[in-house]
PDB file of C-alpha atoms in Angstrom:
ATOM      1  CA  UNK A 219     -17.147  15.757  15.891  1.00 44.00           C
ATOM      2  CA  UNK A 220     -16.865  16.238  12.320  1.00 44.00           C
ATOM      3  CA  UNK A 221     -13.043  15.595  12.276  1.00 47.00           C
ATOM      4  CA  UNK A 222     -13.440  12.565  14.289  1.00 46.00           C
ATOM      5  CA  UNK A 223     -16.146  11.184  11.861  1.00 45.00           C
ATOM      6  CA  UNK A 224     -13.996  11.667   9.110  1.00 44.00           C
ATOM      7  CA  UNK A 225     -11.184  10.091  10.645  1.00 40.00           C
ATOM      8  CA  UNK A 226     -13.389   7.306  11.637  1.00 42.00           C
ATOM      9  CA  UNK A 227     -14.670   6.851   8.115  1.00 41.00           C
ATOM     10  CA  UNK A 228     -11.019   6.163   6.705  1.00 39.00           C
ATOM     11  CA  UNK A 229     -11.202   2.979   8.627  1.00 38.00           C
ATOM     12  CA  UNK A 230     -13.988   1.308   6.484  1.00 38.00           C
ATOM     13  CA  UNK A 231     -13.336  -1.732   4.638  1.00 33.00           C
ATOM     14  CA  UNK A 232     -12.846  -1.285   0.850  1.00 34.00           C
ATOM     15  CA  UNK A 233     -13.867  -3.740  -1.370  1.00 34.00           C
ATOM     16  CA  UNK A 234     -11.959  -4.408  -4.728  1.00 36.00           C
ATOM     17  CA  UNK A 235     -11.509  -7.376  -6.929  1.00 36.00           C
ATOM     18  CA  UNK A 236     -12.817 -10.064  -4.659  1.00 38.00           C
ATOM     19  CA  UNK A 237     -10.796  -8.934  -1.706  1.00 41.00           C
ATOM     20  CA  UNK A 238     -10.952  -6.122   0.897  1.00 45.00           C
ATOM     21  CA  UNK A 239      -8.274  -4.437   2.850  1.00 44.00           C
ATOM     22  CA  UNK A 240      -8.233  -2.244   5.966  1.00 51.00           C
ATOM     23  CA  UNK A 241      -7.836   1.380   4.564  1.00 58.00           C
ATOM     24  CA  UNK A 242      -6.651   2.704   8.048  1.00 61.00           C
ATOM     25  CA  UNK A 243      -4.309   5.684   8.705  1.00 68.00           C
ATOM     26  CA  UNK A 244      -2.328   4.526  11.922  1.00 65.00           C
ATOM     27  CA  UNK A 245      -1.034   7.078  14.282  1.00 69.00           C
ATOM     28  CA  UNK A 246       1.409   6.612  17.122  1.00 64.00           C
ATOM     29  CA  UNK A 247       2.726   3.032  15.672  1.00 62.00           C
ATOM     30  CA  UNK A 248       6.159   2.075  13.960  1.00 63.00           C
ATOM     31  CA  UNK A 249       5.688   1.333  10.341  1.00 63.00           C
ATOM     32  CA  UNK A 250       8.157  -1.759  10.782  1.00 59.00           C
ATOM     33  CA  UNK A 251       8.119  -4.014  13.142  1.00 60.00           C
ATOM     34  CA  UNK A 252      11.098  -6.702  12.992  1.00 60.00           C
ATOM     35  CA  UNK A 253       9.088  -9.263  14.560  1.00 63.00           C
ATOM     36  CA  UNK A 254       6.695  -9.036  11.915  1.00 75.00           C
ATOM     37  CA  UNK A 255       9.399  -9.705   9.212  1.00 82.00           C
ATOM     38  CA  UNK A 256       8.614 -13.351   8.695  1.00 84.00           C
ATOM     39  CA  UNK A 257       4.833 -12.340   8.060  1.00 83.00           C
ATOM     40  CA  UNK A 258       5.820  -9.605   5.838  1.00 85.00           C
ATOM     41  CA  UNK A 259       7.889 -11.961   3.788  1.00 88.00           C
ATOM     42  CA  UNK A 260       5.063 -14.496   3.431  1.00 87.00           C
ATOM     43  CA  UNK A 261       2.675 -11.792   2.376  1.00 85.00           C
ATOM     44  CA  UNK A 262       4.801 -10.252  -0.472  1.00 88.00           C
ATOM     45  CA  UNK A 263       3.798 -10.656  -3.955  1.00 90.00           C
ATOM     46  CA  UNK A 264       5.854 -13.065  -5.825  1.00 90.00           C
ATOM     47  CA  UNK A 265       7.541 -10.458  -8.180  1.00 93.00           C
ATOM     48  CA  UNK A 266       8.271  -8.408  -5.002  1.00 93.00           C
ATOM     49  CA  UNK A 267       9.630 -11.523  -3.221  1.00 93.00           C
ATOM     50  CA  UNK A 268      11.950 -12.266  -6.255  1.00 94.00           C
ATOM     51  CA  UNK A 269      13.197  -8.695  -6.582  1.00 95.00           C
ATOM     52  CA  UNK A 270      13.946  -8.749  -2.626  1.00 93.00           C
ATOM     53  CA  UNK A 271      16.069 -11.903  -2.814  1.00 94.00           C
ATOM     54  CA  UNK A 272      17.904 -10.569  -5.887  1.00 95.00           C
ATOM     55  CA  UNK A 273      18.640  -7.271  -4.268  1.00 96.00           C
ATOM     56  CA  UNK A 274      19.776  -8.961  -1.140  1.00 94.00           C
ATOM     57  CA  UNK A 275      21.943 -11.765  -3.205  1.00 94.00           C
ATOM     58  CA  UNK A 276      23.616  -8.611  -4.895  1.00 95.00           C
ATOM     59  CA  UNK A 277      24.307  -6.399  -1.908  1.00 96.00           C
ATOM     60  CA  UNK A 278      25.830  -9.272   0.127  1.00 95.00           C
ATOM     61  CA  UNK A 279      28.076 -10.355  -2.562  1.00 95.00           C
ATOM     62  CA  UNK A 280      29.024  -6.716  -3.107  1.00 96.00           C
ATOM     63  CA  UNK A 281      29.988  -6.167   0.480  1.00 96.00           C
ATOM     64  CA  UNK A 282      31.911  -9.171   0.793  1.00 95.00           C
ATOM     65  CA  UNK A 283      33.667  -8.119  -2.411  1.00 95.00           C
ATOM     66  CA  UNK A 284      34.509  -4.736  -0.803  1.00 96.00           C
ATOM     67  CA  UNK A 285      35.931  -7.100   2.328  1.00 95.00           C
ATOM     68  CA  UNK A 286      38.229  -8.994   0.038  1.00 94.00           C
ATOM     69  CA  UNK A 287      39.486  -5.847  -1.526  1.00 94.00           C
ATOM     70  CA  UNK A 288      40.279  -4.435   1.718  1.00 93.00           C
ATOM     71  CA  UNK A 289      42.637  -7.205   2.187  1.00 91.00           C
ATOM     72  CA  UNK A 290      44.839  -6.205  -0.783  1.00 91.00           C
ATOM     73  CA  UNK A 291      46.068  -8.696  -3.043  1.00 90.00           C
ATOM     74  CA  UNK A 292      44.572 -11.633  -1.290  1.00 92.00           C
ATOM     75  CA  UNK A 293      42.971 -13.652  -4.006  1.00 92.00           C
ATOM     76  CA  UNK A 294      45.168 -15.685  -6.380  1.00 91.00           C
ATOM     77  CA  UNK A 295      44.692 -14.976 -10.037  1.00 91.00           C
ATOM     78  CA  UNK A 296      42.487 -11.932  -9.409  1.00 91.00           C
ATOM     79  CA  UNK A 297      43.612  -8.473 -10.472  1.00 91.00           C
ATOM     80  CA  UNK A 298      44.603  -6.247  -7.640  1.00 90.00           C
ATOM     81  CA  UNK A 299      41.990  -3.826  -6.904  1.00 91.00           C
ATOM     82  CA  UNK A 300      39.296  -5.056  -9.418  1.00 93.00           C
ATOM     83  CA  UNK A 301      35.975  -5.208  -7.912  1.00 95.00           C
ATOM     84  CA  UNK A 302      34.499  -7.249 -10.671  1.00 94.00           C
ATOM     85  CA  UNK A 303      37.000 -10.260  -9.873  1.00 93.00           C
ATOM     86  CA  UNK A 304      36.321  -9.731  -6.059  1.00 94.00           C
ATOM     87  CA  UNK A 305      32.689 -10.066  -6.957  1.00 95.00           C
ATOM     88  CA  UNK A 306      32.886 -12.866  -8.824  1.00 94.00           C
ATOM     89  CA  UNK A 307      35.188 -14.789  -6.359  1.00 94.00           C
ATOM     90  CA  UNK A 308      32.303 -13.537  -3.698  1.00 93.00           C
ATOM     91  CA  UNK A 309      29.630 -15.429  -5.927  1.00 93.00           C
ATOM     92  CA  UNK A 310      31.781 -18.416  -6.131  1.00 92.00           C
ATOM     93  CA  UNK A 311      32.680 -18.640  -2.681  1.00 92.00           C
ATOM     94  CA  UNK A 312      28.719 -18.114  -1.395  1.00 91.00           C
ATOM     95  CA  UNK A 313      27.394 -20.633  -3.707  1.00 88.00           C
ATOM     96  CA  UNK A 314      30.329 -23.268  -2.737  1.00 84.00           C
ATOM     97  CA  UNK A 315      31.000 -23.547  -6.517  1.00 86.00           C
ATOM     98  CA  UNK A 316      34.837 -23.665  -6.337  1.00 78.00           C
ATOM     99  CA  UNK A 317      35.941 -23.384 -10.092  1.00 78.00           C
ATOM    100  CA  UNK A 318      39.592 -23.170  -8.976  1.00 79.00           C
ATOM    101  CA  UNK A 319      40.717 -20.365 -11.036  1.00 86.00           C
ATOM    102  CA  UNK A 320      40.717 -17.970  -8.152  1.00 91.00           C
ATOM    103  CA  UNK A 321      41.247 -18.865  -4.423  1.00 90.00           C
ATOM    104  CA  UNK A 322      42.153 -17.048  -1.055  1.00 92.00           C
ATOM    105  CA  UNK A 323      45.952 -16.848  -0.750  1.00 91.00           C
ATOM    106  CA  UNK A 324      46.355 -14.958   2.731  1.00 93.00           C
ATOM    107  CA  UNK A 325      45.127 -15.690   6.362  1.00 94.00           C
ATOM    108  CA  UNK A 326      42.846 -12.610   6.097  1.00 94.00           C
ATOM    109  CA  UNK A 327      41.177 -14.194   2.841  1.00 93.00           C
ATOM    110  CA  UNK A 328      40.361 -17.256   4.321  1.00 93.00           C
ATOM    111  CA  UNK A 329      38.742 -16.023   7.312  1.00 95.00           C
ATOM    112  CA  UNK A 330      36.443 -13.765   4.938  1.00 94.00           C
ATOM    113  CA  UNK A 331      35.760 -17.019   3.045  1.00 94.00           C
ATOM    114  CA  UNK A 332      34.981 -19.065   6.294  1.00 94.00           C
ATOM    115  CA  UNK A 333      32.542 -16.160   7.419  1.00 94.00           C
ATOM    116  CA  UNK A 334      30.941 -16.087   3.935  1.00 93.00           C
ATOM    117  CA  UNK A 335      30.480 -19.769   3.473  1.00 92.00           C
ATOM    118  CA  UNK A 336      28.653 -19.752   6.858  1.00 93.00           C
ATOM    119  CA  UNK A 337      26.645 -16.805   5.998  1.00 91.00           C
ATOM    120  CA  UNK A 338      25.967 -18.596   2.548  1.00 91.00           C
ATOM    121  CA  UNK A 339      24.591 -21.569   4.123  1.00 91.00           C
ATOM    122  CA  UNK A 340      22.335 -19.720   6.265  1.00 92.00           C
ATOM    123  CA  UNK A 341      21.036 -17.461   3.638  1.00 91.00           C
ATOM    124  CA  UNK A 342      20.347 -20.461   1.416  1.00 91.00           C
ATOM    125  CA  UNK A 343      18.435 -22.147   4.329  1.00 93.00           C
ATOM    126  CA  UNK A 344      16.449 -18.946   5.088  1.00 92.00           C
ATOM    127  CA  UNK A 345      15.322 -18.536   1.387  1.00 92.00           C
ATOM    128  CA  UNK A 346      14.451 -22.162   1.034  1.00 92.00           C
ATOM    129  CA  UNK A 347      12.550 -22.131   4.175  1.00 93.00           C
ATOM    130  CA  UNK A 348      10.581 -19.009   2.635  1.00 92.00           C
ATOM    131  CA  UNK A 349       9.974 -20.231  -0.654  1.00 92.00           C
ATOM    132  CA  UNK A 350       8.718 -23.503   0.684  1.00 91.00           C
ATOM    133  CA  UNK A 351       6.297 -21.712   3.084  1.00 89.00           C
ATOM    134  CA  UNK A 352       5.198 -19.682   0.538  1.00 89.00           C
ATOM    135  CA  UNK A 353       4.235 -22.458  -2.026  1.00 86.00           C
ATOM    136  CA  UNK A 354       2.925 -24.671   0.960  1.00 83.00           C
ATOM    137  CA  UNK A 355       0.523 -21.927   2.104  1.00 82.00           C
ATOM    138  CA  UNK A 356      -3.212 -23.235   1.729  1.00 81.00           C
ATOM    139  CA  UNK A 357      -5.074 -20.801  -0.640  1.00 82.00           C
ATOM    140  CA  UNK A 358      -8.611 -20.652  -1.849  1.00 84.00           C
ATOM    141  CA  UNK A 359      -9.540 -19.993  -5.158  1.00 87.00           C
ATOM    142  CA  UNK A 360     -13.392 -18.915  -4.600  1.00 92.00           C
ATOM    143  CA  UNK A 361     -14.871 -16.654  -6.780  1.00 93.00           C
ATOM    144  CA  UNK A 362     -17.758 -14.017  -5.576  1.00 95.00           C
ATOM    145  CA  UNK A 363     -20.250 -12.274  -7.639  1.00 95.00           C
ATOM    146  CA  UNK A 364     -19.178  -8.773  -8.448  1.00 95.00           C
ATOM    147  CA  UNK A 365     -22.556  -7.668  -6.794  1.00 96.00           C
ATOM    148  CA  UNK A 366     -25.245  -8.824  -4.707  1.00 96.00           C
ATOM    149  CA  UNK A 367     -28.903  -8.579  -5.360  1.00 96.00           C
ATOM    150  CA  UNK A 368     -31.915  -7.636  -3.103  1.00 95.00           C
ATOM    151  CA  UNK A 369     -35.292  -9.148  -4.712  1.00 94.00           C
ATOM    152  CA  UNK A 370     -38.140 -11.430  -3.565  1.00 93.00           C
ATOM    153  CA  UNK A 371     -37.794 -14.933  -2.983  1.00 92.00           C
ATOM    154  CA  UNK A 372     -40.501 -17.166  -2.247  1.00 89.00           C
ATOM    155  CA  UNK A 373     -42.427 -14.071  -1.827  1.00 89.00           C
ATOM    156  CA  UNK A 374     -39.833 -12.584   1.045  1.00 92.00           C
ATOM    157  CA  UNK A 375     -37.525  -9.835   0.260  1.00 95.00           C
ATOM    158  CA  UNK A 376     -33.994 -11.676   0.204  1.00 95.00           C
ATOM    159  CA  UNK A 377     -30.439 -10.648  -0.135  1.00 96.00           C
ATOM    160  CA  UNK A 378     -28.591 -12.992  -2.201  1.00 96.00           C
ATOM    161  CA  UNK A 379     -24.898 -13.350  -3.784  1.00 97.00           C
ATOM    162  CA  UNK A 380     -23.079 -16.134  -5.498  1.00 95.00           C
ATOM    163  CA  UNK A 381     -20.017 -18.045  -4.711  1.00 95.00           C
ATOM    164  CA  UNK A 382     -18.133 -20.763  -6.731  1.00 93.00           C
ATOM    165  CA  UNK A 383     -15.257 -23.135  -6.284  1.00 90.00           C
ATOM    166  CA  UNK A 384     -12.727 -22.073  -8.892  1.00 88.00           C
ATOM    167  CA  UNK A 385     -10.950 -25.125  -8.751  1.00 86.00           C
ATOM    168  CA  UNK A 386     -12.042 -28.795  -9.761  1.00 84.00           C
ATOM    169  CA  UNK A 387     -11.615 -30.309  -6.180  1.00 87.00           C
ATOM    170  CA  UNK A 388     -14.002 -30.071  -3.362  1.00 90.00           C
ATOM    171  CA  UNK A 389     -14.214 -27.912  -0.122  1.00 92.00           C
ATOM    172  CA  UNK A 390     -15.391 -29.849   2.856  1.00 93.00           C
ATOM    173  CA  UNK A 391     -17.258 -28.313   5.504  1.00 93.00           C
ATOM    174  CA  UNK A 392     -17.679 -25.146   3.866  1.00 94.00           C
ATOM    175  CA  UNK A 393     -19.214 -22.466   6.105  1.00 96.00           C
ATOM    176  CA  UNK A 394     -19.827 -18.736   5.354  1.00 96.00           C
ATOM    177  CA  UNK A 395     -20.508 -15.754   7.664  1.00 96.00           C
ATOM    178  CA  UNK A 396     -22.058 -12.334   6.472  1.00 96.00           C
ATOM    179  CA  UNK A 397     -21.540  -9.343   8.638  1.00 96.00           C
ATOM    180  CA  UNK A 398     -22.999  -5.813   7.662  1.00 96.00           C
ATOM    181  CA  UNK A 399     -21.033  -3.001   9.014  1.00 94.00           C
ATOM    182  CA  UNK A 400     -22.461   0.636   8.870  1.00 93.00           C
ATOM    183  CA  UNK A 401     -22.142   3.947  10.441  1.00 92.00           C
ATOM    184  CA  UNK A 402     -24.140   4.935  13.714  1.00 90.00           C
ATOM    185  CA  UNK A 403     -24.554   7.601  15.793  1.00 85.00           C
ATOM    186  CA  UNK A 404     -25.683   6.847  19.296  1.00 81.00           C
ATOM    187  CA  UNK A 405     -28.369   8.760  21.470  1.00 80.00           C
ATOM    188  CA  UNK A 406     -25.347  10.478  23.154  1.00 83.00           C
ATOM    189  CA  UNK A 407     -23.994  11.833  19.787  1.00 81.00           C
ATOM    190  CA  UNK A 408     -20.876   9.562  19.562  1.00 85.00           C
ATOM    191  CA  UNK A 409     -20.087   8.142  16.221  1.00 87.00           C
ATOM    192  CA  UNK A 410     -19.690   4.362  15.861  1.00 89.00           C
ATOM    193  CA  UNK A 411     -19.040   1.734  13.288  1.00 89.00           C
ATOM    194  CA  UNK A 412     -21.037  -1.048  13.931  1.00 91.00           C
ATOM    195  CA  UNK A 413     -21.014  -4.706  13.208  1.00 94.00           C
ATOM    196  CA  UNK A 414     -24.224  -6.855  12.779  1.00 95.00           C
ATOM    197  CA  UNK A 415     -24.401 -10.718  11.869  1.00 95.00           C
ATOM    198  CA  UNK A 416     -26.831 -11.514   9.187  1.00 96.00           C
ATOM    199  CA  UNK A 417     -28.467 -14.883   9.635  1.00 95.00           C
ATOM    200  CA  UNK A 418     -28.338 -17.017   6.318  1.00 96.00           C
ATOM    201  CA  UNK A 419     -30.837 -19.476   5.197  1.00 95.00           C
ATOM    202  CA  UNK A 420     -28.171 -21.944   4.985  1.00 94.00           C
ATOM    203  CA  UNK A 421     -24.632 -21.056   6.123  1.00 94.00           C
ATOM    204  CA  UNK A 422     -22.904 -24.384   5.807  1.00 94.00           C
ATOM    205  CA  UNK A 423     -22.273 -27.009   2.946  1.00 92.00           C
ATOM    206  CA  UNK A 424     -20.863 -30.257   3.409  1.00 92.00           C
ATOM    207  CA  UNK A 425     -19.359 -30.293  -0.132  1.00 90.00           C
ATOM    208  CA  UNK A 426     -18.466 -27.034  -1.769  1.00 91.00           C
ATOM    209  CA  UNK A 427     -17.659 -28.216  -5.346  1.00 86.00           C
ATOM    210  CA  UNK A 428     -19.769 -26.003  -8.020  1.00 85.00           C
ATOM    211  CA  UNK A 429     -21.784 -22.849  -7.028  1.00 90.00           C
ATOM    212  CA  UNK A 430     -23.587 -21.757  -3.877  1.00 93.00           C
ATOM    213  CA  UNK A 431     -25.975 -18.727  -3.777  1.00 94.00           C
ATOM    214  CA  UNK A 432     -26.181 -17.475  -0.123  1.00 96.00           C
ATOM    215  CA  UNK A 433     -29.296 -15.842   1.057  1.00 96.00           C
ATOM    216  CA  UNK A 434     -30.355 -13.790   3.884  1.00 96.00           C
ATOM    217  CA  UNK A 435     -34.112 -13.277   4.545  1.00 96.00           C
ATOM    218  CA  UNK A 436     -34.929  -9.479   5.156  1.00 96.00           C
ATOM    219  CA  UNK A 437     -37.670  -9.829   7.694  1.00 93.00           C
ATOM    220  CA  UNK A 438     -38.284  -7.990  10.936  1.00 93.00           C
ATOM    221  CA  UNK A 439     -35.276  -9.483  12.662  1.00 93.00           C
ATOM    222  CA  UNK A 440     -33.036  -8.342  10.002  1.00 94.00           C
ATOM    223  CA  UNK A 441     -30.577  -5.399  10.361  1.00 94.00           C
ATOM    224  CA  UNK A 442     -31.571  -4.442   6.640  1.00 94.00           C
ATOM    225  CA  UNK A 443     -35.313  -4.368   7.287  1.00 93.00           C
ATOM    226  CA  UNK A 444     -37.084  -1.217   5.976  1.00 91.00           C
ATOM    227  CA  UNK A 445     -33.493   0.122   4.810  1.00 92.00           C
ATOM    228  CA  UNK A 446     -33.477   1.761   1.377  1.00 92.00           C
ATOM    229  CA  UNK A 447     -30.322   1.756  -1.226  1.00 93.00           C
ATOM    230  CA  UNK A 448     -30.207   5.616  -0.012  1.00 94.00           C
ATOM    231  CA  UNK A 449     -29.997   4.592   3.579  1.00 92.00           C
ATOM    232  CA  UNK A 450     -27.231   2.068   2.880  1.00 93.00           C
ATOM    233  CA  UNK A 451     -25.267   4.799   1.009  1.00 93.00           C
ATOM    234  CA  UNK A 452     -25.637   7.380   3.575  1.00 92.00           C
ATOM    235  CA  UNK A 453     -24.354   4.791   6.356  1.00 92.00           C
ATOM    236  CA  UNK A 454     -21.381   3.954   4.272  1.00 92.00           C
ATOM    237  CA  UNK A 455     -22.814   0.339   4.469  1.00 94.00           C
ATOM    238  CA  UNK A 456     -20.698  -2.579   3.593  1.00 95.00           C
ATOM    239  CA  UNK A 457     -21.479  -6.245   3.537  1.00 96.00           C
ATOM    240  CA  UNK A 458     -18.499  -8.318   4.665  1.00 96.00           C
ATOM    241  CA  UNK A 459     -18.379 -12.022   3.581  1.00 96.00           C
ATOM    242  CA  UNK A 460     -15.920 -14.775   4.983  1.00 95.00           C
ATOM    243  CA  UNK A 461     -15.771 -18.165   3.815  1.00 96.00           C
ATOM    244  CA  UNK A 462     -13.842 -21.292   5.584  1.00 95.00           C
ATOM    245  CA  UNK A 463     -13.577 -24.905   4.470  1.00 94.00           C
ATOM    246  CA  UNK A 464     -11.087 -27.708   4.401  1.00 93.00           C
ATOM    247  CA  UNK A 465      -9.298 -28.395   1.002  1.00 90.00           C
ATOM    248  CA  UNK A 466      -9.741 -32.084   0.360  1.00 88.00           C
ATOM    249  CA  UNK A 467      -6.464 -32.117  -1.786  1.00 86.00           C
ATOM    250  CA  UNK A 468      -4.264 -30.952   1.079  1.00 84.00           C
ATOM    251  CA  UNK A 469      -6.665 -31.390   4.085  1.00 87.00           C
ATOM    252  CA  UNK A 470      -5.983 -28.037   5.348  1.00 89.00           C
ATOM    253  CA  UNK A 471      -8.173 -25.062   6.230  1.00 91.00           C
ATOM    254  CA  UNK A 472      -8.653 -22.416   3.781  1.00 91.00           C
ATOM    255  CA  UNK A 473     -10.061 -18.963   4.007  1.00 92.00           C
ATOM    256  CA  UNK A 474     -11.640 -16.651   1.531  1.00 93.00           C
ATOM    257  CA  UNK A 475     -13.232 -13.106   1.838  1.00 93.00           C
ATOM    258  CA  UNK A 476     -15.123 -10.653   0.011  1.00 95.00           C
ATOM    259  CA  UNK A 477     -17.112  -7.679   0.794  1.00 94.00           C
ATOM    260  CA  UNK A 478     -19.866  -5.476  -1.002  1.00 96.00           C
ATOM    261  CA  UNK A 479     -20.336  -1.740  -0.519  1.00 94.00           C
ATOM    262  CA  UNK A 480     -23.538  -0.075  -0.969  1.00 93.00           C
ATOM    263  CA  UNK A 481     -23.265   0.668  -4.465  1.00 93.00           C
ATOM    264  CA  UNK A 482     -22.501  -3.078  -5.188  1.00 95.00           C
ATOM    265  CA  UNK A 483     -25.825  -4.210  -3.768  1.00 95.00           C
ATOM    266  CA  UNK A 484     -28.721  -4.036  -6.482  1.00 95.00           C
ATOM    267  CA  UNK A 485     -32.105  -3.942  -5.661  1.00 95.00           C
ATOM    268  CA  UNK A 486     -35.056  -5.433  -7.733  1.00 93.00           C
ATOM    269  CA  UNK A 487     -32.531  -7.662  -9.546  1.00 93.00           C
ATOM    270  CA  UNK A 488     -31.789 -11.127  -9.558  1.00 93.00           C
ATOM    271  CA  UNK A 489     -29.053 -13.649 -10.959  1.00 94.00           C
ATOM    272  CA  UNK A 490     -29.390 -15.225 -14.112  1.00 93.00           C
ATOM    273  CA  UNK A 491     -29.786 -19.068 -13.839  1.00 91.00           C
ATOM    274  CA  UNK A 492     -26.486 -20.535 -14.752  1.00 90.00           C
ATOM    275  CA  UNK A 493     -27.608 -24.462 -14.242  1.00 86.00           C
ATOM    276  CA  UNK A 494     -28.588 -26.072 -17.535  1.00 85.00           C
ATOM    277  CA  UNK A 495     -28.967 -29.467 -18.678  1.00 84.00           C
ATOM    278  CA  UNK A 496     -27.599 -30.801 -22.332  1.00 83.00           C
ATOM    279  CA  UNK A 497     -30.081 -33.043 -24.443  1.00 85.00           C
ATOM    280  CA  UNK A 498     -28.110 -36.218 -23.014  1.00 85.00           C
ATOM    281  CA  UNK A 499     -29.383 -35.265 -19.529  1.00 80.00           C
ATOM    282  CA  UNK A 500     -25.676 -33.787 -18.439  1.00 84.00           C
ATOM    283  CA  UNK A 501     -25.786 -30.972 -15.801  1.00 83.00           C
ATOM    284  CA  UNK A 502     -23.893 -27.816 -17.070  1.00 86.00           C
ATOM    285  CA  UNK A 503     -22.910 -24.672 -15.009  1.00 86.00           C
ATOM    286  CA  UNK A 504     -22.290 -21.794 -17.253  1.00 89.00           C
ATOM    287  CA  UNK A 505     -19.847 -19.682 -15.494  1.00 89.00           C
ATOM    288  CA  UNK A 506     -19.675 -17.179 -18.570  1.00 90.00           C
ATOM    289  CA  UNK A 507     -23.075 -15.645 -16.711  1.00 92.00           C
ATOM    290  CA  UNK A 508     -21.902 -16.181 -13.240  1.00 93.00           C
ATOM    291  CA  UNK A 509     -22.153 -12.081 -12.572  1.00 94.00           C
ATOM    292  CA  UNK A 510     -25.008 -11.616 -14.802  1.00 94.00           C
ATOM    293  CA  UNK A 511     -28.394 -10.175 -13.150  1.00 94.00           C
ATOM    294  CA  UNK A 512     -31.695  -9.188 -14.859  1.00 93.00           C
ATOM    295  CA  UNK A 513     -34.507  -7.069 -13.512  1.00 92.00           C
ATOM    296  CA  UNK A 514     -37.136  -9.101 -11.370  1.00 86.00           C
ATOM    297  CA  UNK A 515     -39.770  -8.288 -14.028  1.00 73.00           C
ATOM    298  CA  UNK A 516     -37.845 -10.145 -16.792  1.00 52.00           C
ATOM    299  CA  UNK A 517     -38.260 -13.792 -17.113  1.00 45.00           C
ATOM    300  CA  UNK A 518     -34.910 -15.634 -16.779  1.00 42.00           C
TER     301      UNK A 518
END
């Protein structure tokens, strides 16, 4: 049972830098699915994407250069047996540059040119489509507080965390959902990773433009009722947050996610007030103190 529990614990969500990922050891499944190649290319980081394109470009032109060399002296004005000249001719062919200093002189070379020209058109179309899809993919710039706090609010113990829209536009019909995930052992002795939805004081906002403090009341109906920080740590508890809304600029649905592990839930603390007013009466949001908290006893 202990080995099974350890294996299950490897599947818990890990929260870092505002995102969480499934840290899962998958057994019995192939590591790469060709059908998921498009998804993998969309989710690659931009540096890796550019490196992959550069490697593919270099490798493809090198292979066609070797094909030209296999045809002997088939390129006019190219030095016989020169991989360098064959490579540059391949680049000119694939990019349809056609400087004119080198050109095919045999039927074999013309056949390879036809194949490469078609391959070049297909490759350019694929890379252009991938780049456009990556640029056009809707993204959210939502900031979550580094920690969540548990403190009395209006006399009732409440779980709270902050969110903010990092962009200057608005997120319409924003909705948040909060889930508690923790380890449990059933009466039959079976280990399970259970999910519990946390009811929020306000889970929707028609216009999400500045900040939003999300609150969950810890009462008799709450899964957190009578739990202590020690309990959350022993249960490997994690609070997972998902946010959806419509970006008013592109009119597309955007998503954001975050999670708080037990050590990131601070008890008897509250957030510092970041809503201020200037002497002229203008409202100010001080994002420099967005993540700051103070003890409940202190006056903010």
